[in-house]
Amino acid sequence: MDDSLLCLKLHCSYTEQEATFMSILDSFKLVQHNSQAAKDPVVNRRNKLVDKIEEQVALATDADFSPTKTKWVKDEEGAQKKIEYVKRVKRWWTNAADGTVLLTVRYGSKPLGFAKGKQAIALASVDEVVPTLHKIKEAVLAGELDEIVEQQATHARNVRKAKR
């Protein structure tokens, strides 16, 4: 085969691939990347709380739920090894003496205060825990708990600074 013919065939197939690639790119809506959106502390706190709510939903629906974490440890020879271990998850609901269920929403280790001196939601039974958690998740995503979570995060930061 002639070198010029081979070159022409290679060039044609390249431009066909390039045209296909460009038509795929043209189907996307391209925008400028904003790195500040990923660094927004309000969004990060919302995502953290949503993750914890989803963990509680999984705990309420599956009795055998046990999330795992990974960490690096040194073995006897001093080599680094990655191990997986079961993460402790504390339930956010408790059974009250009168048969009702008290559900708290925690940010960190402390319950969020929805109103002055009121950190729990009273439910008639354990069956209401999952739907209530879903409603709380919707409220978090809508930004309704941003101020309460901000106060909790600020308080925790101030406590850590005072201990130093």
PDB file of C-alpha atoms in Angstrom:
ATOM      1  CA  MET A   1       0.000   0.000   0.000  1.00  0.00           C
ATOM      2  CA  ASP A   2       1.222   3.440  -0.892  1.00  0.00           C
ATOM      3  CA  ASP A   3       2.427   5.560   2.057  1.00  0.00           C
ATOM      4  CA  SER A   4       0.382   8.538   0.953  1.00  0.00           C
ATOM      5  CA  LEU A   5      -2.756   6.371   0.728  1.00  0.00           C
ATOM      6  CA  LEU A   6      -2.088   4.936   4.208  1.00  0.00           C
ATOM      7  CA  CYS A   7      -1.545   8.423   5.567  1.00  0.00           C
ATOM      8  CA  LEU A   8      -4.779   9.570   3.951  1.00  0.00           C
ATOM      9  CA  LYS A   9      -6.689   6.614   5.443  1.00  0.00           C
ATOM     10  CA  LEU A  10      -5.253   7.270   8.926  1.00  0.00           C
ATOM     11  CA  HIS A  11      -6.060  10.959   8.665  1.00  0.00           C
ATOM     12  CA  CYS A  12      -9.627  10.237   7.556  1.00  0.00           C
ATOM     13  CA  SER A  13     -10.231   7.815  10.432  1.00  0.00           C
ATOM     14  CA  TYR A  14      -8.736  10.340  12.867  1.00  0.00           C
ATOM     15  CA  THR A  15     -10.996  13.126  11.685  1.00  0.00           C
ATOM     16  CA  GLU A  16     -14.009  10.785  11.865  1.00  0.00           C
ATOM     17  CA  GLN A  17     -13.126   9.935  15.488  1.00  0.00           C
ATOM     18  CA  GLU A  18     -12.537  13.595  16.236  1.00  0.00           C
ATOM     19  CA  ALA A  19     -15.923  14.495  14.714  1.00  0.00           C
ATOM     20  CA  THR A  20     -17.647  11.796  16.779  1.00  0.00           C
ATOM     21  CA  PHE A  21     -15.917  13.035  19.925  1.00  0.00           C
ATOM     22  CA  MET A  22     -16.868  16.634  19.234  1.00  0.00           C
ATOM     23  CA  SER A  23     -20.493  15.689  18.605  1.00  0.00           C
ATOM     24  CA  ILE A  24     -20.547  13.971  22.002  1.00  0.00           C
ATOM     25  CA  LEU A  25     -19.046  17.055  23.647  1.00  0.00           C
ATOM     26  CA  ASP A  26     -21.562  19.253  21.868  1.00  0.00           C
ATOM     27  CA  SER A  27     -24.366  17.295  23.553  1.00  0.00           C
ATOM     28  CA  PHE A  28     -23.165  18.424  27.026  1.00  0.00           C
ATOM     29  CA  LYS A  29     -23.930  21.728  28.670  1.00  0.00           C
ATOM     30  CA  LEU A  30     -20.467  23.088  29.445  1.00  0.00           C
ATOM     31  CA  VAL A  31     -19.992  25.597  32.288  1.00  0.00           C
ATOM     32  CA  GLN A  32     -17.094  27.142  34.160  1.00  0.00           C
ATOM     33  CA  HIS A  33     -15.892  25.207  37.215  1.00  0.00           C
ATOM     34  CA  ASN A  34     -16.359  27.057  40.509  1.00  0.00           C
ATOM     35  CA  SER A  35     -14.089  25.596  43.178  1.00  0.00           C
ATOM     36  CA  GLN A  36     -15.637  27.789  45.880  1.00  0.00           C
ATOM     37  CA  ALA A  37     -18.882  25.788  45.742  1.00  0.00           C
ATOM     38  CA  ALA A  38     -17.069  22.741  47.120  1.00  0.00           C
ATOM     39  CA  LYS A  39     -15.590  24.801  49.965  1.00  0.00           C
ATOM     40  CA  ASP A  40     -18.870  26.308  51.196  1.00  0.00           C
ATOM     41  CA  PRO A  41     -19.074  25.402  54.921  1.00  0.00           C
ATOM     42  CA  VAL A  42     -22.884  25.542  54.967  1.00  0.00           C
ATOM     43  CA  VAL A  43     -23.105  22.963  52.170  1.00  0.00           C
ATOM     44  CA  ASN A  44     -20.462  20.801  53.852  1.00  0.00           C
ATOM     45  CA  ARG A  45     -22.397  20.836  57.149  1.00  0.00           C
ATOM     46  CA  ARG A  46     -25.633  19.970  55.333  1.00  0.00           C
ATOM     47  CA  ASN A  47     -23.966  17.056  53.560  1.00  0.00           C
ATOM     48  CA  LYS A  48     -22.462  15.805  56.811  1.00  0.00           C
ATOM     49  CA  LEU A  49     -25.844  15.891  58.551  1.00  0.00           C
ATOM     50  CA  VAL A  50     -27.600  14.230  55.592  1.00  0.00           C
ATOM     51  CA  ASP A  51     -25.018  11.412  55.661  1.00  0.00           C
ATOM     52  CA  LYS A  52     -25.662  10.865  59.369  1.00  0.00           C
ATOM     53  CA  ILE A  53     -29.440  10.890  58.836  1.00  0.00           C
ATOM     54  CA  GLU A  54     -29.095   8.278  56.084  1.00  0.00           C
ATOM     55  CA  GLU A  55     -26.975   6.208  58.461  1.00  0.00           C
ATOM     56  CA  GLN A  56     -29.772   6.393  61.066  1.00  0.00           C
ATOM     57  CA  VAL A  57     -32.373   5.375  58.464  1.00  0.00           C
ATOM     58  CA  ALA A  58     -30.242   2.348  57.600  1.00  0.00           C
ATOM     59  CA  LEU A  59     -29.892   1.534  61.302  1.00  0.00           C
ATOM     60  CA  ALA A  60     -33.667   1.765  61.795  1.00  0.00           C
ATOM     61  CA  THR A  61     -34.548  -0.365  58.769  1.00  0.00           C
ATOM     62  CA  ASP A  62     -31.845  -3.039  59.070  1.00  0.00           C
ATOM     63  CA  ALA A  63     -31.155  -4.644  62.447  1.00  0.00           C
ATOM     64  CA  ASP A  64     -27.854  -6.070  61.160  1.00  0.00           C
ATOM     65  CA  PHE A  65     -26.563  -2.714  59.852  1.00  0.00           C
ATOM     66  CA  SER A  66     -22.930  -2.208  60.785  1.00  0.00           C
ATOM     67  CA  PRO A  67     -20.970   0.383  58.807  1.00  0.00           C
ATOM     68  CA  THR A  68     -17.240  -0.073  58.489  1.00  0.00           C
ATOM     69  CA  LYS A  69     -14.270   2.260  58.439  1.00  0.00           C
ATOM     70  CA  THR A  70     -10.752   1.686  57.198  1.00  0.00           C
ATOM     71  CA  LYS A  71      -7.498   2.730  58.790  1.00  0.00           C
ATOM     72  CA  TRP A  72      -3.809   2.131  58.325  1.00  0.00           C
ATOM     73  CA  VAL A  73      -1.918   0.208  61.026  1.00  0.00           C
ATOM     74  CA  LYS A  74       1.587  -1.182  61.329  1.00  0.00           C
ATOM     75  CA  ASP A  75       1.986  -4.939  61.593  1.00  0.00           C
ATOM     76  CA  GLU A  76       4.712  -6.787  63.541  1.00  0.00           C
ATOM     77  CA  GLU A  77       7.321  -6.151  60.820  1.00  0.00           C
ATOM     78  CA  GLY A  78       6.517  -2.432  60.730  1.00  0.00           C
ATOM     79  CA  ALA A  79       4.799  -2.517  57.344  1.00  0.00           C
ATOM     80  CA  GLN A  80       1.685  -0.406  56.818  1.00  0.00           C
ATOM     81  CA  LYS A  81      -1.521  -2.396  56.386  1.00  0.00           C
ATOM     82  CA  LYS A  82      -5.051  -1.201  55.697  1.00  0.00           C
ATOM     83  CA  ILE A  83      -7.642  -2.804  57.956  1.00  0.00           C
ATOM     84  CA  GLU A  84     -11.398  -2.495  58.034  1.00  0.00           C
ATOM     85  CA  TYR A  85     -13.275  -2.337  61.328  1.00  0.00           C
ATOM     86  CA  VAL A  86     -16.879  -1.873  62.431  1.00  0.00           C
ATOM     87  CA  LYS A  87     -17.794   1.713  63.206  1.00  0.00           C
ATOM     88  CA  ARG A  88     -19.855   2.350  66.320  1.00  0.00           C
ATOM     89  CA  VAL A  89     -23.173   4.037  65.522  1.00  0.00           C
ATOM     90  CA  LYS A  90     -25.302   5.367  68.337  1.00  0.00           C
ATOM     91  CA  ARG A  91     -29.071   5.339  67.812  1.00  0.00           C
ATOM     92  CA  TRP A  92     -30.743   8.740  67.865  1.00  0.00           C
ATOM     93  CA  TRP A  93     -34.011   7.443  69.332  1.00  0.00           C
ATOM     94  CA  THR A  94     -34.911   6.064  72.747  1.00  0.00           C
ATOM     95  CA  ASN A  95     -38.049   4.584  74.250  1.00  0.00           C
ATOM     96  CA  ALA A  96     -39.597   6.795  76.933  1.00  0.00           C
ATOM     97  CA  ALA A  97     -41.273   5.443  80.077  1.00  0.00           C
ATOM     98  CA  ASP A  98     -44.761   6.248  78.772  1.00  0.00           C
ATOM     99  CA  GLY A  99     -44.275   4.170  75.578  1.00  0.00           C
ATOM    100  CA  THR A 100     -43.460   7.033  73.230  1.00  0.00           C
ATOM    101  CA  VAL A 101     -40.251   7.289  71.272  1.00  0.00           C
ATOM    102  CA  LEU A 102     -37.951  10.307  71.622  1.00  0.00           C
ATOM    103  CA  LEU A 103     -35.922  11.119  68.518  1.00  0.00           C
ATOM    104  CA  THR A 104     -32.961  13.471  68.698  1.00  0.00           C
ATOM    105  CA  VAL A 105     -30.961  14.781  65.756  1.00  0.00           C
ATOM    106  CA  ARG A 106     -27.278  14.961  66.530  1.00  0.00           C
ATOM    107  CA  TYR A 107     -24.578  17.058  64.946  1.00  0.00           C
ATOM    108  CA  GLY A 108     -21.341  15.662  66.248  1.00  0.00           C
ATOM    109  CA  SER A 109     -21.952  14.191  69.672  1.00  0.00           C
ATOM    110  CA  LYS A 110     -24.528  16.760  70.836  1.00  0.00           C
ATOM    111  CA  PRO A 111     -28.252  16.850  70.045  1.00  0.00           C
ATOM    112  CA  LEU A 112     -29.526  19.843  68.091  1.00  0.00           C
ATOM    113  CA  GLY A 113     -31.869  22.132  69.990  1.00  0.00           C
ATOM    114  CA  PHE A 114     -34.956  22.779  67.864  1.00  0.00           C
ATOM    115  CA  ALA A 115     -36.372  25.203  70.436  1.00  0.00           C
ATOM    116  CA  LYS A 116     -35.070  26.490  73.757  1.00  0.00           C
ATOM    117  CA  GLY A 117     -34.630  23.433  75.976  1.00  0.00           C
ATOM    118  CA  LYS A 118     -36.229  21.043  73.454  1.00  0.00           C
ATOM    119  CA  GLN A 119     -33.837  18.688  71.691  1.00  0.00           C
ATOM    120  CA  ALA A 120     -36.147  15.720  71.011  1.00  0.00           C
ATOM    121  CA  ILE A 121     -39.113  14.923  68.803  1.00  0.00           C
ATOM    122  CA  ALA A 122     -41.831  12.815  70.452  1.00  0.00           C
ATOM    123  CA  LEU A 123     -43.146   9.970  68.287  1.00  0.00           C
ATOM    124  CA  ALA A 124     -45.979   7.533  68.982  1.00  0.00           C
ATOM    125  CA  SER A 125     -43.993   4.427  67.993  1.00  0.00           C
ATOM    126  CA  VAL A 126     -40.743   3.181  66.497  1.00  0.00           C
ATOM    127  CA  ASP A 127     -42.535   2.826  63.143  1.00  0.00           C
ATOM    128  CA  GLU A 128     -42.537   6.625  62.823  1.00  0.00           C
ATOM    129  CA  VAL A 129     -38.747   6.957  63.119  1.00  0.00           C
ATOM    130  CA  VAL A 130     -37.894   6.381  59.427  1.00  0.00           C
ATOM    131  CA  PRO A 131     -40.573   8.718  57.968  1.00  0.00           C
ATOM    132  CA  THR A 132     -39.605  11.395  60.491  1.00  0.00           C
ATOM    133  CA  LEU A 133     -35.928  11.048  59.563  1.00  0.00           C
ATOM    134  CA  HIS A 134     -36.871  11.455  55.897  1.00  0.00           C
ATOM    135  CA  LYS A 135     -38.764  14.665  56.715  1.00  0.00           C
ATOM    136  CA  ILE A 136     -35.779  15.962  58.700  1.00  0.00           C
ATOM    137  CA  LYS A 137     -33.522  15.144  55.746  1.00  0.00           C
ATOM    138  CA  GLU A 138     -35.795  17.213  53.483  1.00  0.00           C
ATOM    139  CA  ALA A 139     -35.621  20.087  55.987  1.00  0.00           C
ATOM    140  CA  VAL A 140     -31.820  19.884  56.052  1.00  0.00           C
ATOM    141  CA  LEU A 141     -31.597  19.905  52.260  1.00  0.00           C
ATOM    142  CA  ALA A 142     -33.983  22.877  52.148  1.00  0.00           C
ATOM    143  CA  GLY A 143     -31.699  24.760  54.558  1.00  0.00           C
ATOM    144  CA  GLU A 144     -34.199  24.945  57.424  1.00  0.00           C
ATOM    145  CA  LEU A 145     -31.662  23.694  59.992  1.00  0.00           C
ATOM    146  CA  ASP A 146     -28.678  25.741  58.791  1.00  0.00           C
ATOM    147  CA  GLU A 147     -28.853  28.238  61.661  1.00  0.00           C
ATOM    148  CA  ILE A 148     -29.181  25.532  64.334  1.00  0.00           C
ATOM    149  CA  VAL A 149     -26.303  23.506  62.872  1.00  0.00           C
ATOM    150  CA  GLU A 150     -24.176  26.673  62.575  1.00  0.00           C
ATOM    151  CA  GLN A 151     -24.726  27.412  66.278  1.00  0.00           C
ATOM    152  CA  GLN A 152     -23.757  23.856  67.205  1.00  0.00           C
ATOM    153  CA  ALA A 153     -20.632  23.941  65.025  1.00  0.00           C
ATOM    154  CA  THR A 154     -19.608  27.360  66.357  1.00  0.00           C
ATOM    155  CA  HIS A 155     -20.145  26.233  69.954  1.00  0.00           C
ATOM    156  CA  ALA A 156     -18.014  23.118  69.377  1.00  0.00           C
ATOM    157  CA  ARG A 157     -15.249  25.234  67.801  1.00  0.00           C
ATOM    158  CA  ASN A 158     -15.282  27.650  70.756  1.00  0.00           C
ATOM    159  CA  VAL A 159     -15.080  24.779  73.257  1.00  0.00           C
ATOM    160  CA  ARG A 160     -12.045  23.319  71.432  1.00  0.00           C
ATOM    161  CA  LYS A 161     -10.337  26.734  71.420  1.00  0.00           C
ATOM    162  CA  ALA A 162     -11.003  27.232  75.155  1.00  0.00           C
ATOM    163  CA  LYS A 163      -9.350  23.878  75.971  1.00  0.00           C
ATOM    164  CA  ARG A 164      -6.096  24.906  74.282  1.00  0.00           C
TER     165      ARG A 164
END
